[in-house]
C-alpha positions as protocol buffer text, in pm:
chain_id: "A"
residue {
  index: 1
  type: MET
  ca { x: 9597 y: 8457 z: 10719 }
}
residue {
  index: 2
  type: LEU
  ca { x: 9860 y: 8428 z: 10992 }
}
residue {
  index: 3
  type: LYS
  ca { x: 10032 y: 8155 z: 10791 }
}
residue {
  index: 4
  type: ALA
  ca { x: 10041 y: 8386 z: 10490 }
}
residue {
  index: 5
  type: ILE
  ca { x: 10208 y: 8661 z: 10695 }
}
residue {
  index: 6
  type: GLN
  ca { x: 10457 y: 8406 z: 10827 }
}
residue {
  index: 7
  type: SER
  ca { x: 10530 y: 8307 z: 10466 }
}
residue {
  index: 8
  type: GLY
  ca { x: 10619 y: 8666 z: 10377 }
}
residue {
  index: 9
  type: TYR
  ca { x: 10293 y: 8813 z: 10247 }
}
residue {
  index: 10
  type: ARG
  ca { x: 10249 y: 9177 z: 10342 }
}
residue {
  index: 11
  type: LEU
  ca { x: 9955 y: 9295 z: 10127 }
}
residue {
  index: 12
  type: ILE
  ca { x: 9630 y: 9167 z: 10276 }
}
residue {
  index: 13
  type: ASP
  ca { x: 9316 y: 9213 z: 10067 }
}
residue {
  index: 14
  type: THR
  ca { x: 8964 y: 9181 z: 10203 }
}
residue {
  index: 15
  type: ALA
  ca { x: 8622 y: 9347 z: 10171 }
}
residue {
  index: 16
  type: ALA
  ca { x: 8321 y: 9422 z: 10386 }
}
residue {
  index: 17
  type: VAL
  ca { x: 8108 y: 9181 z: 10183 }
}
residue {
  index: 18
  type: TYR
  ca { x: 8358 y: 8895 z: 10221 }
}
residue {
  index: 19
  type: GLY
  ca { x: 8275 y: 8865 z: 10592 }
}
residue {
  index: 20
  type: SER
  ca { x: 8643 y: 8812 z: 10673 }
}
residue {
  index: 21
  type: GLU
  ca { x: 8747 y: 9145 z: 10824 }
}
residue {
  index: 22
  type: GLU
  ca { x: 8714 y: 9030 z: 11186 }
}
residue {
  index: 23
  type: LYS
  ca { x: 8926 y: 8718 z: 11131 }
}
residue {
  index: 24
  type: ILE
  ca { x: 9186 y: 8919 z: 10944 }
}
residue {
  index: 25
  type: GLY
  ca { x: 9192 y: 9174 z: 11225 }
}
residue {
  index: 26
  type: GLN
  ca { x: 9259 y: 8892 z: 11470 }
}
residue {
  index: 27
  type: ALA
  ca { x: 9541 y: 8755 z: 11256 }
}
residue {
  index: 28
  type: ILE
  ca { x: 9695 y: 9102 z: 11231 }
}
residue {
  index: 29
  type: ARG
  ca { x: 9686 y: 9143 z: 11610 }
}
residue {
  index: 30
  type: GLU
  ca { x: 9848 y: 8802 z: 11660 }
}
residue {
  index: 31
  type: ALA
  ca { x: 10121 y: 8875 z: 11405 }
}
residue {
  index: 32
  type: ILE
  ca { x: 10202 y: 9210 z: 11566 }
}
residue {
  index: 33
  type: SER
  ca { x: 10184 y: 9091 z: 11929 }
}
residue {
  index: 34
  type: SER
  ca { x: 10416 y: 8799 z: 11851 }
}
residue {
  index: 35
  type: GLY
  ca { x: 10674 y: 9035 z: 11704 }
}
residue {
  index: 36
  type: LEU
  ca { x: 10644 y: 8882 z: 11359 }
}
residue {
  index: 37
  type: VAL
  ca { x: 10570 y: 9220 z: 11199 }
}
residue {
  index: 38
  type: CYS
  ca { x: 10500 y: 9581 z: 11287 }
}
residue {
  index: 39
  type: ARG
  ca { x: 10179 y: 9748 z: 11176 }
}
residue {
  index: 40
  type: GLU
  ca { x: 10380 y: 9957 z: 10930 }
}
residue {
  index: 41
  type: ASP
  ca { x: 10505 y: 9639 z: 10760 }
}
residue {
  index: 42
  type: LEU
  ca { x: 10155 y: 9549 z: 10646 }
}
residue {
  index: 43
  type: ILE
  ca { x: 9938 y: 9690 z: 10370 }
}
residue {
  index: 44
  type: ILE
  ca { x: 9579 y: 9630 z: 10473 }
}
residue {
  index: 45
  type: GLN
  ca { x: 9329 y: 9675 z: 10193 }
}
residue {
  index: 46
  type: THR
  ca { x: 8952 y: 9651 z: 10218 }
}
residue {
  index: 47
  type: LYS
  ca { x: 8649 y: 9759 z: 10017 }
}
residue {
  index: 48
  type: LEU
  ca { x: 8332 y: 9955 z: 10078 }
}
residue {
  index: 49
  type: ALA
  ca { x: 8020 y: 9738 z: 10062 }
}
residue {
  index: 50
  type: PRO
  ca { x: 7802 y: 9821 z: 9758 }
}
residue {
  index: 51
  type: ASN
  ca { x: 7502 y: 9896 z: 9982 }
}
residue {
  index: 52
  type: ASN
  ca { x: 7701 y: 10170 z: 10159 }
}
residue {
  index: 53
  type: HIS
  ca { x: 7738 y: 10410 z: 9866 }
}
residue {
  index: 54
  type: GLY
  ca { x: 7656 y: 10773 z: 9940 }
}
residue {
  index: 55
  type: TYR
  ca { x: 7830 y: 11023 z: 10168 }
}
residue {
  index: 56
  type: TYR
  ca { x: 7694 y: 10928 z: 10511 }
}
residue {
  index: 57
  type: LYS
  ca { x: 7671 y: 10557 z: 10441 }
}
residue {
  index: 58
  type: THR
  ca { x: 8032 y: 10563 z: 10324 }
}
residue {
  index: 59
  type: ILE
  ca { x: 8141 y: 10720 z: 10652 }
}
residue {
  index: 60
  type: LYS
  ca { x: 7952 y: 10449 z: 10838 }
}
residue {
  index: 61
  type: GLY
  ca { x: 8103 y: 10180 z: 10615 }
}
residue {
  index: 62
  type: LEU
  ca { x: 8458 y: 10287 z: 10693 }
}
residue {
  index: 63
  type: GLU
  ca { x: 8389 y: 10304 z: 11066 }
}
residue {
  index: 64
  type: GLU
  ca { x: 8249 y: 9952 z: 11059 }
}
residue {
  index: 65
  type: SER
  ca { x: 8550 y: 9816 z: 10869 }
}
residue {
  index: 66
  type: LEU
  ca { x: 8794 y: 9988 z: 11106 }
}
residue {
  index: 67
  type: ASN
  ca { x: 8611 y: 9839 z: 11403 }
}
residue {
  index: 68
  type: ARG
  ca { x: 8604 y: 9489 z: 11256 }
}
residue {
  index: 69
  type: LEU
  ca { x: 8972 y: 9507 z: 11166 }
}
residue {
  index: 70
  type: CYS
  ca { x: 9059 y: 9674 z: 11499 }
}
residue {
  index: 71
  type: LEU
  ca { x: 9272 y: 9931 z: 11316 }
}
residue {
  index: 72
  type: ASP
  ca { x: 9323 y: 10305 z: 11347 }
}
residue {
  index: 73
  type: TYR
  ca { x: 9367 y: 10342 z: 10973 }
}
residue {
  index: 74
  type: ILE
  ca { x: 9338 y: 10141 z: 10652 }
}
residue {
  index: 75
  type: ASP
  ca { x: 9620 y: 10151 z: 10399 }
}
residue {
  index: 76
  type: VAL
  ca { x: 9404 y: 10109 z: 10089 }
}
residue {
  index: 77
  type: TYR
  ca { x: 9028 y: 10164 z: 10072 }
}
residue {
  index: 78
  type: LEU
  ca { x: 8841 y: 10076 z: 9753 }
}
residue {
  index: 79
  type: ILE
  ca { x: 8492 y: 10121 z: 9612 }
}
residue {
  index: 80
  type: HIS
  ca { x: 8400 y: 9761 z: 9540 }
}
residue {
  index: 81
  type: TRP
  ca { x: 8163 y: 9811 z: 9243 }
}
residue {
  index: 82
  type: PRO
  ca { x: 8062 y: 10120 z: 9046 }
}
residue {
  index: 83
  type: VAL
  ca { x: 7692 y: 10031 z: 9032 }
}
residue {
  index: 84
  type: SER
  ca { x: 7519 y: 9867 z: 9327 }
}
residue {
  index: 85
  type: ARG
  ca { x: 7185 y: 9688 z: 9328 }
}
residue {
  index: 86
  type: GLY
  ca { x: 6896 y: 9934 z: 9340 }
}
residue {
  index: 87
  type: ASP
  ca { x: 7117 y: 10234 z: 9253 }
}
residue {
  index: 88
  type: GLU
  ca { x: 7113 y: 10191 z: 8877 }
}
residue {
  index: 89
  type: GLU
  ca { x: 6951 y: 10530 z: 8822 }
}
residue {
  index: 90
  type: THR
  ca { x: 7132 y: 10719 z: 9100 }
}
residue {
  index: 91
  type: TYR
  ca { x: 7477 y: 10557 z: 9110 }
}
residue {
  index: 92
  type: ARG
  ca { x: 7652 y: 10857 z: 8953 }
}
residue {
  index: 93
  type: GLU
  ca { x: 7541 y: 11095 z: 9227 }
}
residue {
  index: 94
  type: LYS
  ca { x: 7613 y: 10840 z: 9499 }
}
residue {
  index: 95
  type: ASN
  ca { x: 7959 y: 10769 z: 9359 }
}
residue {
  index: 96
  type: ILE
  ca { x: 8039 y: 11141 z: 9373 }
}
residue {
  index: 97
  type: GLU
  ca { x: 7932 y: 11153 z: 9738 }
}
residue {
  index: 98
  type: THR
  ca { x: 8132 y: 10839 z: 9815 }
}
residue {
  index: 99
  type: TRP
  ca { x: 8442 y: 10973 z: 9643 }
}
residue {
  index: 100
  type: GLN
  ca { x: 8411 y: 11298 z: 9836 }
}
residue {
  index: 101
  type: ALA
  ca { x: 8405 y: 11098 z: 10159 }
}
residue {
  index: 102
  type: PHE
  ca { x: 8713 y: 10902 z: 10045 }
}
residue {
  index: 103
  type: SER
  ca { x: 8895 y: 11232 z: 9988 }
}
residue {
  index: 104
  type: GLU
  ca { x: 8808 y: 11341 z: 10341 }
}
residue {
  index: 105
  type: PHE
  ca { x: 8923 y: 11008 z: 10483 }
}
residue {
  index: 106
  type: LYS
  ca { x: 9264 y: 11068 z: 10325 }
}
residue {
  index: 107
  type: SER
  ca { x: 9283 y: 11420 z: 10467 }
}
residue {
  index: 108
  type: LYS
  ca { x: 9208 y: 11281 z: 10813 }
}
residue {
  index: 109
  type: ARG
  ca { x: 9462 y: 11000 z: 10767 }
}
residue {
  index: 110
  type: GLN
  ca { x: 9191 y: 10739 z: 10821 }
}
residue {
  index: 111
  type: ILE
  ca { x: 9301 y: 10583 z: 10493 }
}
residue {
  index: 112
  type: ARG
  ca { x: 9634 y: 10615 z: 10313 }
}
residue {
  index: 113
  type: HIS
  ca { x: 9526 y: 10547 z: 9955 }
}
residue {
  index: 114
  type: ALA
  ca { x: 9192 y: 10553 z: 9774 }
}
residue {
  index: 115
  type: GLY
  ca { x: 9091 y: 10345 z: 9477 }
}
residue {
  index: 116
  type: VAL
  ca { x: 8824 y: 10141 z: 9303 }
}
residue {
  index: 117
  type: CYS
  ca { x: 8743 y: 9794 z: 9177 }
}
residue {
  index: 118
  type: ASN
  ca { x: 8575 y: 9682 z: 8857 }
}
residue {
  index: 119
  type: PHE
  ca { x: 8518 y: 10031 z: 8716 }
}
residue {
  index: 120
  type: LEU
  ca { x: 8496 y: 10085 z: 8342 }
}
residue {
  index: 121
  type: GLU
  ca { x: 8645 y: 10388 z: 8170 }
}
residue {
  index: 122
  type: ARG
  ca { x: 8319 y: 10586 z: 8184 }
}
residue {
  index: 123
  type: HIS
  ca { x: 8286 y: 10521 z: 8558 }
}
residue {
  index: 124
  type: LEU
  ca { x: 8645 y: 10634 z: 8614 }
}
residue {
  index: 125
  type: LEU
  ca { x: 8602 y: 10951 z: 8412 }
}
residue {
  index: 126
  type: HIS
  ca { x: 8297 y: 11039 z: 8619 }
}
residue {
  index: 127
  type: LEU
  ca { x: 8501 y: 11013 z: 8939 }
}
residue {
  index: 128
  type: ILE
  ca { x: 8797 y: 11203 z: 8797 }
}
residue {
  index: 129
  type: ASP
  ca { x: 8566 y: 11485 z: 8690 }
}
residue {
  index: 130
  type: THR
  ca { x: 8445 y: 11536 z: 9048 }
}
residue {
  index: 131
  type: GLY
  ca { x: 8763 y: 11724 z: 9138 }
}
residue {
  index: 132
  type: TYR
  ca { x: 8835 y: 11492 z: 9433 }
}
residue {
  index: 133
  type: GLY
  ca { x: 9128 y: 11330 z: 9259 }
}
residue {
  index: 134
  type: CYS
  ca { x: 9200 y: 11031 z: 9042 }
}
residue {
  index: 135
  type: PRO
  ca { x: 9186 y: 10681 z: 9193 }
}
residue {
  index: 136
  type: GLU
  ca { x: 9532 y: 10566 z: 9294 }
}
residue {
  index: 137
  type: ILE
  ca { x: 9457 y: 10195 z: 9264 }
}
residue {
  index: 138
  type: HIS
  ca { x: 9227 y: 9999 z: 9035 }
}
residue {
  index: 139
  type: GLN
  ca { x: 9157 y: 9634 z: 9109 }
}
residue {
  index: 140
  type: LEU
  ca { x: 9037 y: 9437 z: 8809 }
}
residue {
  index: 141
  type: GLU
  ca { x: 8983 y: 9081 z: 8699 }
}
residue {
  index: 142
  type: LEU
  ca { x: 9300 y: 9022 z: 8498 }
}
residue {
  index: 143
  type: HIS
  ca { x: 9460 y: 8702 z: 8375 }
}
residue {
  index: 144
  type: PRO
  ca { x: 9585 y: 8566 z: 8040 }
}
residue {
  index: 145
  type: GLY
  ca { x: 9229 y: 8480 z: 7935 }
}
residue {
  index: 146
  type: TYR
  ca { x: 9087 y: 8825 z: 8019 }
}
residue {
  index: 147
  type: GLN
  ca { x: 9332 y: 9112 z: 7988 }
}
residue {
  index: 148
  type: GLN
  ca { x: 9109 y: 9422 z: 7950 }
}
residue {
  index: 149
  type: ARG
  ca { x: 9390 y: 9590 z: 7757 }
}
residue {
  index: 150
  type: GLY
  ca { x: 9216 y: 9914 z: 7670 }
}
residue {
  index: 151
  type: LEU
  ca { x: 9102 y: 9975 z: 8027 }
}
residue {
  index: 152
  type: VAL
  ca { x: 9443 y: 9884 z: 8167 }
}
residue {
  index: 153
  type: ARG
  ca { x: 9611 y: 10127 z: 7927 }
}
residue {
  index: 154
  type: PHE
  ca { x: 9368 y: 10403 z: 8028 }
}
residue {
  index: 155
  type: CYS
  ca { x: 9448 y: 10347 z: 8397 }
}
residue {
  index: 156
  type: GLN
  ca { x: 9823 y: 10321 z: 8356 }
}
residue {
  index: 157
  type: GLU
  ca { x: 9836 y: 10641 z: 8152 }
}
residue {
  index: 158
  type: ARG
  ca { x: 9679 y: 10815 z: 8452 }
}
residue {
  index: 159
  type: GLY
  ca { x: 9922 y: 10667 z: 8699 }
}
residue {
  index: 160
  type: MET
  ca { x: 9693 y: 10415 z: 8863 }
}
residue {
  index: 161
  type: VAL
  ca { x: 9842 y: 10105 z: 9023 }
}
residue {
  index: 162
  type: ILE
  ca { x: 9675 y: 9797 z: 8875 }
}
residue {
  index: 163
  type: GLU
  ca { x: 9586 y: 9500 z: 9095 }
}
residue {
  index: 164
  type: ALA
  ca { x: 9476 y: 9173 z: 8938 }
}
residue {
  index: 165
  type: TRP
  ca { x: 9205 y: 8970 z: 9107 }
}
residue {
  index: 166
  type: SER
  ca { x: 9156 y: 8612 z: 8991 }
}
residue {
  index: 167
  type: PRO
  ca { x: 9505 y: 8628 z: 8830 }
}
residue {
  index: 168
  type: MET
  ca { x: 9502 y: 8254 z: 8774 }
}
residue {
  index: 169
  type: GLY
  ca { x: 9184 y: 8270 z: 8569 }
}
residue {
  index: 170
  type: ARG
  ca { x: 8922 y: 8002 z: 8543 }
}
residue {
  index: 171
  type: GLY
  ca { x: 8974 y: 7712 z: 8304 }
}
residue {
  index: 172
  type: ILE
  ca { x: 9200 y: 7894 z: 8058 }
}
residue {
  index: 173
  type: LEU
  ca { x: 9510 y: 7783 z: 8246 }
}
residue {
  index: 174
  type: ASP
  ca { x: 9433 y: 7421 z: 8171 }
}
residue {
  index: 175
  type: SER
  ca { x: 9492 y: 7477 z: 7799 }
}
residue {
  index: 176
  type: PRO
  ca { x: 9777 y: 7266 z: 7654 }
}
residue {
  index: 177
  type: LYS
  ca { x: 9963 y: 7581 z: 7551 }
}
residue {
  index: 178
  type: PHE
  ca { x: 9964 y: 7717 z: 7904 }
}
residue {
  index: 179
  type: VAL
  ca { x: 10064 y: 7383 z: 8056 }
}
residue {
  index: 180
  type: ASP
  ca { x: 10354 y: 7346 z: 7811 }
}
residue {
  index: 181
  type: ILE
  ca { x: 10489 y: 7694 z: 7879 }
}
residue {
  index: 182
  type: ALA
  ca { x: 10471 y: 7639 z: 8256 }
}
residue {
  index: 183
  type: ALA
  ca { x: 10663 y: 7312 z: 8220 }
}
residue {
  index: 184
  type: LYS
  ca { x: 10932 y: 7489 z: 8017 }
}
residue {
  index: 185
  type: TYR
  ca { x: 11017 y: 7703 z: 8320 }
}
residue {
  index: 186
  type: GLY
  ca { x: 10975 y: 7425 z: 8574 }
}
residue {
  index: 187
  type: LYS
  ca { x: 10674 y: 7600 z: 8727 }
}
residue {
  index: 188
  type: ASP
  ca { x: 10313 y: 7509 z: 8783 }
}
residue {
  index: 189
  type: ILE
  ca { x: 10039 y: 7686 z: 8592 }
}
residue {
  index: 190
  type: GLY
  ca { x: 9950 y: 7906 z: 8888 }
}
residue {
  index: 191
  type: GLN
  ca { x: 10305 y: 8033 z: 8920 }
}
residue {
  index: 192
  type: LEU
  ca { x: 10320 y: 8105 z: 8548 }
}
residue {
  index: 193
  type: ALA
  ca { x: 9995 y: 8304 z: 8567 }
}
residue {
  index: 194
  type: LEU
  ca { x: 10124 y: 8509 z: 8861 }
}
residue {
  index: 195
  type: ARG
  ca { x: 10451 y: 8579 z: 8681 }
}
residue {
  index: 196
  type: PHE
  ca { x: 10249 y: 8690 z: 8377 }
}
residue {
  index: 197
  type: SER
  ca { x: 10077 y: 8951 z: 8596 }
}
residue {
  index: 198
  type: ILE
  ca { x: 10408 y: 9071 z: 8738 }
}
residue {
  index: 199
  type: GLN
  ca { x: 10558 y: 9120 z: 8393 }
}
residue {
  index: 200
  type: LYS
  ca { x: 10247 y: 9308 z: 8282 }
}
residue {
  index: 201
  type: GLY
  ca { x: 10302 y: 9547 z: 8571 }
}
residue {
  index: 202
  type: PHE
  ca { x: 10011 y: 9422 z: 8782 }
}
residue {
  index: 203
  type: ILE
  ca { x: 10000 y: 9328 z: 9149 }
}
residue {
  index: 204
  type: PRO
  ca { x: 9843 y: 8979 z: 9153 }
}
residue {
  index: 205
  type: LEU
  ca { x: 9612 y: 8899 z: 9445 }
}
residue {
  index: 206
  type: THR
  ca { x: 9612 y: 8534 z: 9546 }
}
residue {
  index: 207
  type: ARG
  ca { x: 9416 y: 8333 z: 9797 }
}
residue {
  index: 208
  type: SER
  ca { x: 9460 y: 7979 z: 9925 }
}
residue {
  index: 209
  type: SER
  ca { x: 9414 y: 7774 z: 10241 }
}
residue {
  index: 210
  type: ASN
  ca { x: 9681 y: 7526 z: 10130 }
}
residue {
  index: 211
  type: LEU
  ca { x: 10013 y: 7597 z: 10304 }
}
residue {
  index: 212
  type: ASN
  ca { x: 10219 y: 7456 z: 10017 }
}
residue {
  index: 213
  type: ARG
  ca { x: 10028 y: 7668 z: 9769 }
}
residue {
  index: 214
  type: ILE
  ca { x: 10069 y: 7978 z: 9986 }
}
residue {
  index: 215
  type: ALA
  ca { x: 10444 y: 7926 z: 9986 }
}
residue {
  index: 216
  type: GLY
  ca { x: 10457 y: 7827 z: 9619 }
}
residue {
  index: 217
  type: ASN
  ca { x: 10279 y: 8142 z: 9509 }
}
residue {
  index: 218
  type: MET
  ca { x: 10573 y: 8341 z: 9644 }
}
residue {
  index: 219
  type: ASN
  ca { x: 10817 y: 8143 z: 9429 }
}
residue {
  index: 220
  type: ILE
  ca { x: 10775 y: 8351 z: 9114 }
}
residue {
  index: 221
  type: PHE
  ca { x: 11069 y: 8590 z: 9126 }
}
residue {
  index: 222
  type: ASP
  ca { x: 11344 y: 8356 z: 9007 }
}
residue {
  index: 223
  type: PHE
  ca { x: 11249 y: 8350 z: 8638 }
}
residue {
  index: 224
  type: ASP
  ca { x: 11129 y: 8569 z: 8353 }
}
residue {
  index: 225
  type: ILE
  ca { x: 10882 y: 8464 z: 8088 }
}
residue {
  index: 226
  type: GLN
  ca { x: 11056 y: 8514 z: 7754 }
}
residue {
  index: 227
  type: ARG
  ca { x: 10907 y: 8751 z: 7499 }
}
residue {
  index: 228
  type: GLU
  ca { x: 10793 y: 8479 z: 7260 }
}
residue {
  index: 229
  type: ASP
  ca { x: 10613 y: 8300 z: 7543 }
}
residue {
  index: 230
  type: MET
  ca { x: 10447 y: 8621 z: 7659 }
}
residue {
  index: 231
  type: GLU
  ca { x: 10323 y: 8665 z: 7304 }
}
residue {
  index: 232
  type: GLU
  ca { x: 10181 y: 8311 z: 7313 }
}
residue {
  index: 233
  type: LEU
  ca { x: 10006 y: 8384 z: 7641 }
}
residue {
  index: 234
  type: ASP
  ca { x: 9868 y: 8708 z: 7501 }
}
residue {
  index: 235
  type: MET
  ca { x: 9694 y: 8504 z: 7232 }
}
residue {
  index: 236
  type: LEU
  ca { x: 9479 y: 8342 z: 7502 }
}
residue {
  index: 237
  type: ASN
  ca { x: 9304 y: 8674 z: 7564 }
}
residue {
  index: 238
  type: SER
  ca { x: 8928 y: 8693 z: 7515 }
}
residue {
  index: 239
  type: ASN
  ca { x: 8704 y: 8993 z: 7574 }
}
residue {
  index: 240
  type: ASN
  ca { x: 8432 y: 8752 z: 7683 }
}
residue {
  index: 241
  type: GLY
  ca { x: 8627 y: 8602 z: 7969 }
}
residue {
  index: 242
  type: TYR
  ca { x: 8479 y: 8791 z: 8261 }
}
residue {
  index: 243
  type: MET
  ca { x: 8303 y: 8623 z: 8550 }
}
residue {
  index: 244
  type: ASP
  ca { x: 7935 y: 8556 z: 8477 }
}
residue {
  index: 245
  type: ILE
  ca { x: 7786 y: 8720 z: 8786 }
}
residue {
  index: 246
  type: TRP
  ca { x: 7516 y: 8982 z: 8811 }
}
residue {
  index: 247
  type: SER
  ca { x: 7744 y: 9248 z: 8960 }
}
residue {
  index: 248
  type: TYR
  ca { x: 7955 y: 9226 z: 8645 }
}
residue {
  index: 249
  type: LYS
  ca { x: 7654 y: 9240 z: 8417 }
}
residue {
  index: 250
  type: ARG
  ca { x: 7521 y: 9548 z: 8599 }
}
residue {
  index: 251
  type: GLN
  ca { x: 7856 y: 9719 z: 8555 }
}
residue {
  index: 252
  type: GLN
  ca { x: 7851 y: 9649 z: 8182 }
}
residue {
  index: 253
  type: MET
  ca { x: 7495 y: 9781 z: 8144 }
}
residue {
  index: 254
  type: TYR
  ca { x: 7531 y: 10117 z: 8319 }
}
């Protein structure tokens, strides 16, 4: 993480369930103490663990993340999944309580911005109807093979910032069409996928332990994908491209 900050990254994304908050907190302290950055230069984003939904558990979840990160506030705090294991019948009520707590966190300046991950339109409408405000950020799986166009349109019409997780996809980028378009611009397929997100208006979230890849992922602002190539990439979209994990299936079912 320190190498990423040294390379120019300023948005740092983590989550309680990733088990990385303590290490990220350490990297943040090192970067600040060395004079590399100020706290205000960084956007630290983490997510509430699914087993901490509900008003009081949400308060506890934030406290635990703040302690692990060794921070006084978190820039962006997200609900990781709309439906957690065991809450299939009560998730609506728990989400209301959680969103109320998020609103209070903002009032107390414990968090700067509140958002969600992996919510469908019906889950979003339920939150919006609580009266505690519309999510400011929505983090979704988005890449050329899985574009979720209707959901993205719904969010953008309501002013939500869209973040793309897994912006490089899985497998779809190895298609001959994608490889040929990347070669046309003198870029690798990862850089082309990240540029695709940028031109769609998304903030792509990347991760890598390879220093060359970390630096290379920043090298996407010196070209534009031409309209005809964007149209070709759009043709790679499939509504069946989401990750085959139970958390995703639960979201689709409820």
